[in-house]
Tab-separated table of N, CA, C and O in Angstrom:
chain	number	residue	atom	x	y	z
A	266	MET	N	145.872	128.151	271.576
A	266	MET	CA	146.399	127.351	270.475
A	266	MET	C	145.909	125.921	270.656
A	266	MET	O	146.010	125.364	271.738
A	267	SER	N	145.390	125.343	269.603
A	267	SER	CA	144.887	123.975	269.700
A	267	SER	C	146.045	122.996	269.777
A	267	SER	O	147.163	123.292	269.394
A	268	LYS	N	145.734	121.810	270.275
A	268	LYS	CA	146.758	120.787	270.454
A	268	LYS	C	147.414	120.407	269.121
A	268	LYS	O	148.609	120.205	269.045
A	269	SER	N	146.627	120.379	268.043
A	269	SER	CA	147.193	120.006	266.748
A	269	SER	C	148.182	121.052	266.243
A	269	SER	O	149.169	120.722	265.611
A	270	ASN	N	147.927	122.328	266.535
A	270	ASN	CA	148.850	123.378	266.103
A	270	ASN	C	150.170	123.337	266.854
A	270	ASN	O	151.192	123.769	266.344
A	271	MET	N	150.166	122.834	268.060
A	271	MET	CA	151.382	122.792	268.870
A	271	MET	C	152.380	121.779	268.346
A	271	MET	O	153.569	121.882	268.629
A	272	THR	N	151.937	120.804	267.579
A	272	THR	CA	152.835	119.771	267.093
A	272	THR	C	153.286	120.005	265.657
A	272	THR	O	154.113	119.264	265.151
A	273	GLU	N	152.743	121.030	265.017
A	273	GLU	CA	153.125	121.302	263.640
A	273	GLU	C	154.502	121.951	263.587
A	273	GLU	O	154.867	122.740	264.445
A	274	THR	N	155.246	121.610	262.567
A	274	THR	CA	156.562	122.191	262.370
A	274	THR	C	156.419	123.577	261.768
A	274	THR	O	155.665	123.781	260.830
A	275	MET	N	157.156	124.533	262.338
A	275	MET	CA	157.141	125.904	261.831
A	275	MET	C	158.427	126.128	261.039
A	275	MET	O	159.498	125.738	261.485
A	276	ALA	N	158.293	126.757	259.887
A	276	ALA	CA	159.465	127.086	259.077
A	276	ALA	C	159.690	128.586	259.140
A	276	ALA	O	158.759	129.371	259.033
A	277	TYR	N	160.921	128.975	259.347
A	277	TYR	CA	161.279	130.382	259.397
A	277	TYR	C	162.256	130.687	258.281
A	277	TYR	O	163.137	129.891	257.969
A	278	ASN	N	162.089	131.842	257.703
A	278	ASN	CA	163.013	132.303	256.675
A	278	ASN	C	164.158	133.009	257.396
A	278	ASN	O	163.993	134.121	257.889
A	279	SER	N	165.310	132.354	257.473
A	279	SER	CA	166.433	132.910	258.232
A	279	SER	C	166.933	134.220	257.634
A	279	SER	O	167.395	135.094	258.368
A	280	ASP	N	166.839	134.368	256.322
A	280	ASP	CA	167.250	135.634	255.708
A	280	ASP	C	166.359	136.773	256.178
A	280	ASP	O	166.842	137.862	256.487
A	281	GLN	N	165.064	136.532	256.256
A	281	GLN	CA	164.140	137.575	256.704
A	281	GLN	C	164.382	137.921	258.168
A	281	GLN	O	164.332	139.082	258.550
A	282	VAL	N	164.660	136.912	258.970
A	282	VAL	CA	164.960	137.151	260.387
A	282	VAL	C	166.206	138.016	260.498
A	282	VAL	O	166.251	138.962	261.286
A	283	ARG	N	167.235	137.720	259.703
A	283	ARG	CA	168.481	138.503	259.699
A	283	ARG	C	168.215	139.936	259.251
A	283	ARG	O	168.680	140.892	259.870
A	284	HIS	N	167.441	140.108	258.172
A	284	HIS	CA	167.110	141.455	257.680
A	284	HIS	C	166.377	142.251	258.761
A	284	HIS	O	166.698	143.419	259.006
A	285	ASP	N	165.413	141.613	259.390
A	285	ASP	CA	164.633	142.284	260.433
A	285	ASP	C	165.511	142.670	261.615
A	285	ASP	O	165.351	143.745	262.195
A	286	ARG	N	166.441	141.808	261.993
A	286	ARG	CA	167.322	142.096	263.137
A	286	ARG	C	168.245	143.272	262.820
A	286	ARG	O	168.461	144.140	263.674
A	287	ILE	N	168.797	143.316	261.622
A	287	ILE	CA	169.668	144.431	261.249
A	287	ILE	C	168.882	145.736	261.257
A	287	ILE	O	169.363	146.759	261.753
A	288	LYS	N	167.676	145.705	260.738
A	288	LYS	CA	166.837	146.910	260.750
A	288	LYS	C	166.572	147.354	262.185
A	288	LYS	O	166.685	148.535	262.514
A	289	GLU	N	166.226	146.407	263.037
A	289	GLU	CA	165.963	146.712	264.446
A	289	GLU	C	167.196	147.323	265.117
A	289	GLU	O	167.098	148.311	265.861
A	290	ILE	N	168.359	146.758	264.840
A	290	ILE	CA	169.614	147.273	265.409
A	290	ILE	C	169.861	148.701	264.949
A	290	ILE	O	170.178	149.582	265.758
A	291	LEU	N	169.730	148.943	263.650
A	291	LEU	CA	169.973	150.292	263.132
A	291	LEU	C	169.005	151.310	263.734
A	291	LEU	O	169.407	152.438	264.065
A	292	LEU	N	167.753	150.932	263.902
A	292	LEU	CA	166.777	151.846	264.491
A	292	LEU	C	167.075	152.115	265.965
A	292	LEU	O	166.942	153.258	266.432
A	293	GLN	N	167.506	151.101	266.693
A	293	GLN	CA	167.872	151.292	268.104
A	293	GLN	C	169.082	152.205	268.232
A	293	GLN	O	169.111	153.085	269.095
A	294	VAL	N	170.076	151.980	267.383
A	294	VAL	CA	171.286	152.804	267.415
A	294	VAL	C	170.948	154.235	267.011
A	294	VAL	O	171.421	155.192	267.633
A	295	GLN	N	170.126	154.398	265.993
A	295	GLN	CA	169.696	155.734	265.582
A	295	GLN	C	169.032	156.461	266.743
A	295	GLN	O	169.335	157.620	267.024
A	296	ASP	N	168.135	155.794	267.423
A	296	ASP	CA	167.433	156.398	268.553
A	296	ASP	C	168.418	156.840	269.632
A	296	ASP	O	168.319	157.960	270.152
A	297	ALA	N	169.365	155.986	269.972
A	297	ALA	CA	170.342	156.312	271.015
A	297	ALA	C	171.219	157.486	270.606
A	297	ALA	O	171.485	158.383	271.412
A	298	LEU	N	171.667	157.496	269.354
A	298	LEU	CA	172.532	158.583	268.883
A	298	LEU	C	171.779	159.910	268.864
A	298	LEU	O	172.301	160.935	269.311
A	299	GLU	N	170.572	159.895	268.342
A	299	GLU	CA	169.786	161.127	268.278
A	299	GLU	C	169.407	161.610	269.674
A	299	GLU	O	169.333	162.813	269.912
A	300	ASP	N	169.212	160.676	270.586
A	300	ASP	CA	168.918	161.034	271.970
A	300	ASP	C	170.077	161.811	272.594
A	300	ASP	O	169.871	162.676	273.439
A	301	ARG	N	171.288	161.515	272.155
A	301	ARG	CA	172.487	162.207	272.621
A	301	ARG	C	172.814	163.455	271.799
A	301	ARG	O	173.791	164.144	272.067
A	302	GLY	N	172.020	163.715	270.752
A	302	GLY	CA	172.241	164.905	269.939
A	302	GLY	C	173.161	164.713	268.752
A	302	GLY	O	173.563	165.679	268.108
A	303	TYR	N	173.502	163.481	268.442
A	303	TYR	CA	174.365	163.191	267.295
A	303	TYR	C	173.543	163.039	266.019
A	303	TYR	O	172.365	162.703	266.066
A	304	GLN	N	174.201	163.239	264.881
A	304	GLN	CA	173.581	162.946	263.587
A	304	GLN	C	173.829	161.467	263.306
A	304	GLN	O	174.946	161.061	263.004
A	305	ALA	N	172.776	160.690	263.406
A	305	ALA	CA	172.895	159.232	263.341
A	305	ALA	C	173.513	158.745	262.035
A	305	ALA	O	174.366	157.851	262.053
A	306	VAL	N	173.125	159.323	260.910
A	306	VAL	CA	173.657	158.869	259.617
A	306	VAL	C	175.171	159.053	259.577
A	306	VAL	O	175.912	158.156	259.168
A	307	SER	N	175.642	160.196	260.017
A	307	SER	CA	177.085	160.467	260.011
A	307	SER	C	177.836	159.524	260.947
A	307	SER	O	178.901	159.005	260.589
A	308	GLN	N	177.288	159.305	262.124
A	308	GLN	CA	177.963	158.454	263.097
A	308	GLN	C	177.992	156.993	262.639
A	308	GLN	O	179.021	156.332	262.722
A	309	ILE	N	176.868	156.501	262.151
A	309	ILE	CA	176.826	155.111	261.686
A	309	ILE	C	177.714	154.934	260.461
A	309	ILE	O	178.439	153.947	260.352
A	310	SER	N	177.698	155.898	259.545
A	310	SER	CA	178.567	155.830	258.360
A	310	SER	C	180.028	155.798	258.772
A	310	SER	O	180.817	155.011	258.237
A	311	GLY	N	180.399	156.648	259.716
A	311	GLY	CA	181.777	156.664	260.204
A	311	GLY	C	182.183	155.323	260.774
A	311	GLY	O	183.283	154.828	260.517
A	312	TYR	N	181.298	154.723	261.538
A	312	TYR	CA	181.574	153.405	262.098
A	312	TYR	C	181.749	152.363	260.999
A	312	TYR	O	182.691	151.565	261.024
A	313	LEU	N	180.840	152.360	260.022
A	313	LEU	CA	180.896	151.351	258.965
A	313	LEU	C	182.144	151.497	258.102
A	313	LEU	O	182.719	150.498	257.663
A	314	ILE	N	182.571	152.732	257.861
A	314	ILE	CA	183.754	152.963	257.029
A	314	ILE	C	185.038	152.625	257.791
A	314	ILE	O	185.945	152.001	257.240
A	315	SER	N	185.117	153.028	259.043
A	315	SER	CA	186.379	152.924	259.783
A	315	SER	C	186.507	151.701	260.679
A	315	SER	O	187.608	151.353	261.086
A	316	ASN	N	185.390	151.083	261.028
A	316	ASN	CA	185.353	150.003	262.019
A	316	ASN	C	185.770	150.497	263.403
A	316	ASN	O	186.226	149.729	264.236
A	317	ASP	N	185.634	151.787	263.643
A	317	ASP	CA	185.968	152.362	264.943
A	317	ASP	C	184.684	152.487	265.762
A	317	ASP	O	183.849	153.336	265.472
A	318	PRO	N	184.533	151.661	266.784
A	318	PRO	CA	183.303	151.695	267.576
A	318	PRO	C	183.099	153.008	268.335
A	318	PRO	O	182.005	153.269	268.830
A	319	ALA	N	184.125	153.839	268.418
A	319	ALA	CA	183.996	155.124	269.108
A	319	ALA	C	182.996	156.044	268.404
A	319	ALA	O	182.512	156.997	269.014
A	320	TYR	N	182.677	155.781	267.146
A	320	TYR	CA	181.661	156.564	266.439
A	320	TYR	C	180.270	156.357	267.037
A	320	TYR	O	179.385	157.175	266.852
A	321	ILE	N	180.087	155.236	267.725
A	321	ILE	CA	178.779	154.895	268.280
A	321	ILE	C	178.822	155.084	269.789
A	321	ILE	O	179.640	154.491	270.488
A	322	SER	N	177.917	155.899	270.281
A	322	SER	CA	177.816	156.161	271.718
A	322	SER	C	177.465	154.884	272.470
A	322	SER	O	176.784	154.002	271.944
A	323	SER	N	177.911	154.806	273.701
A	323	SER	CA	177.519	153.672	274.541
A	323	SER	C	176.154	153.916	275.190
A	323	SER	O	175.617	153.026	275.847
A	324	HIS	N	175.580	155.094	274.955
A	324	HIS	CA	174.263	155.433	275.487
A	324	HIS	C	173.226	154.397	275.030
A	324	HIS	O	173.203	154.009	273.860
A	325	LYS	N	172.418	153.946	275.942
A	325	LYS	CA	171.394	152.921	275.670
A	325	LYS	C	171.987	151.646	275.073
A	325	LYS	O	171.347	150.940	274.294
A	326	ASN	N	173.254	151.376	275.400
A	326	ASN	CA	173.943	150.161	274.951
A	326	ASN	C	174.097	150.087	273.421
A	326	ASN	O	174.222	149.005	272.847
A	327	ALA	N	174.078	151.247	272.756
A	327	ALA	CA	174.116	151.278	271.290
A	327	ALA	C	175.391	150.661	270.721
A	327	ALA	O	175.345	149.963	269.708
A	328	ARG	N	176.519	150.921	271.350
A	328	ARG	CA	177.791	150.392	270.829
A	328	ARG	C	177.789	148.867	270.830
A	328	ARG	O	178.191	148.230	269.847
A	329	ASN	N	177.345	148.284	271.911
A	329	ASN	CA	177.281	146.812	271.971
A	329	ASN	C	176.234	146.268	271.003
A	329	ASN	O	176.433	145.221	270.390
A	330	THR	N	175.136	146.984	270.874
A	330	THR	CA	174.055	146.531	270.000
A	330	THR	C	174.509	146.464	268.552
A	330	THR	O	174.267	145.467	267.868
A	331	ILE	N	175.182	147.509	268.073
A	331	ILE	CA	175.587	147.514	266.658
A	331	ILE	C	176.656	146.461	266.380
A	331	ILE	O	176.781	145.975	265.258
A	332	GLN	N	177.398	146.069	267.401
A	332	GLN	CA	178.440	145.065	267.207
A	332	GLN	C	177.903	143.633	267.289
A	332	GLN	O	178.662	142.684	267.134
A	333	GLU	N	176.590	143.487	267.444
A	333	GLU	CA	175.980	142.146	267.430
A	333	GLU	C	176.035	141.508	266.045
A	333	GLU	O	175.951	140.292	265.921
A	334	VAL	N	176.144	142.335	265.014
A	334	VAL	CA	176.254	141.833	263.644
A	334	VAL	C	177.532	142.397	263.016
A	334	VAL	O	178.030	143.443	263.422
A	335	GLU	N	178.021	141.703	262.040
A	335	GLU	CA	179.235	142.151	261.355
A	335	GLU	C	178.939	143.387	260.504
A	335	GLU	O	177.837	143.525	259.966
A	336	ARG	N	179.930	144.245	260.373
A	336	ARG	CA	179.764	145.459	259.564
A	336	ARG	C	179.365	145.129	258.140
A	336	ARG	O	178.509	145.787	257.567
A	337	TYR	N	179.984	144.119	257.543
A	337	TYR	CA	179.667	143.783	256.156
A	337	TYR	C	178.202	143.373	256.009
A	337	TYR	O	177.590	143.615	254.969
A	338	GLU	N	177.619	142.765	257.050
A	338	GLU	CA	176.206	142.394	256.991
A	338	GLU	C	175.319	143.637	256.965
A	338	GLU	O	174.316	143.682	256.244
A	339	ILE	N	175.689	144.637	257.744
A	339	ILE	CA	174.933	145.896	257.744
A	339	ILE	C	175.060	146.567	256.388
A	339	ILE	O	174.061	147.018	255.812
A	340	ILE	N	176.267	146.608	255.850
A	340	ILE	CA	176.496	147.240	254.546
A	340	ILE	C	175.708	146.511	253.463
A	340	ILE	O	175.056	147.136	252.625
A	341	GLU	N	175.753	145.186	253.461
A	341	GLU	CA	174.983	144.405	252.485
A	341	GLU	C	173.502	144.721	252.584
A	341	GLU	O	172.824	144.884	251.564
A	342	GLU	N	172.987	144.803	253.794
A	342	GLU	CA	171.568	145.079	253.985
A	342	GLU	C	171.209	146.477	253.497
A	342	GLU	O	170.164	146.679	252.868
A	343	LEU	N	172.065	147.446	253.750
A	343	LEU	CA	171.815	148.809	253.287
A	343	LEU	C	171.820	148.884	251.763
A	343	LEU	O	170.952	149.530	251.163
A	344	VAL	N	172.772	148.218	251.121
A	344	VAL	CA	172.831	148.205	249.659
A	344	VAL	C	171.614	147.489	249.094
A	344	VAL	O	170.980	147.968	248.141
A	345	ARG	N	171.257	146.351	249.684
A	345	ARG	CA	170.079	145.599	249.235
A	345	ARG	C	168.831	146.466	249.338
A	345	ARG	O	168.032	146.543	248.406
A	346	PHE	N	168.652	147.139	250.450
A	346	PHE	CA	167.484	147.990	250.659
A	346	PHE	C	167.463	149.112	249.625
A	346	PHE	O	166.433	149.386	249.005
A	347	TYR	N	168.587	149.746	249.413
A	347	TYR	CA	168.661	150.864	248.475
A	347	TYR	C	168.338	150.404	247.057
A	347	TYR	O	167.567	151.046	246.343
A	348	LEU	N	168.909	149.294	246.636
A	348	LEU	CA	168.686	148.803	245.279
A	348	LEU	C	167.257	148.290	245.082
A	348	LEU	O	166.726	148.370	243.969
A	349	ASP	N	166.638	147.790	246.129
A	349	ASP	CA	165.266	147.308	246.034
A	349	ASP	C	164.250	148.449	245.941
A	349	ASP	O	163.095	148.214	245.636
A	350	GLN	N	164.664	149.670	246.189
A	350	GLN	CA	163.777	150.823	246.184
A	350	GLN	C	163.608	151.428	244.792
A	350	GLN	O	163.343	152.598	244.672
A	351	LYS	N	163.719	150.656	243.766
A	351	LYS	CA	163.676	151.112	242.376
A	351	LYS	C	162.488	152.003	242.117
A	351	LYS	O	161.390	151.827	242.283
């Protein structure tokens, strides 16, 4: 990286960073659940509806990972993704 590039201000789209993080979390949790033999969609849906973390296995730290973001943020992202798929 050239010296001039090191001093330039970088702008980040915080919404995109949030969207990407939620996607990453869901994929990590899916992987952990499927690794344990669970149906990831059912388990994640149960968690989102009930707020009961017991729906998410602690395998591969999935339970802690999904709790890094609020449930409503995950739900908003899922609805946004679904509606954008016109």
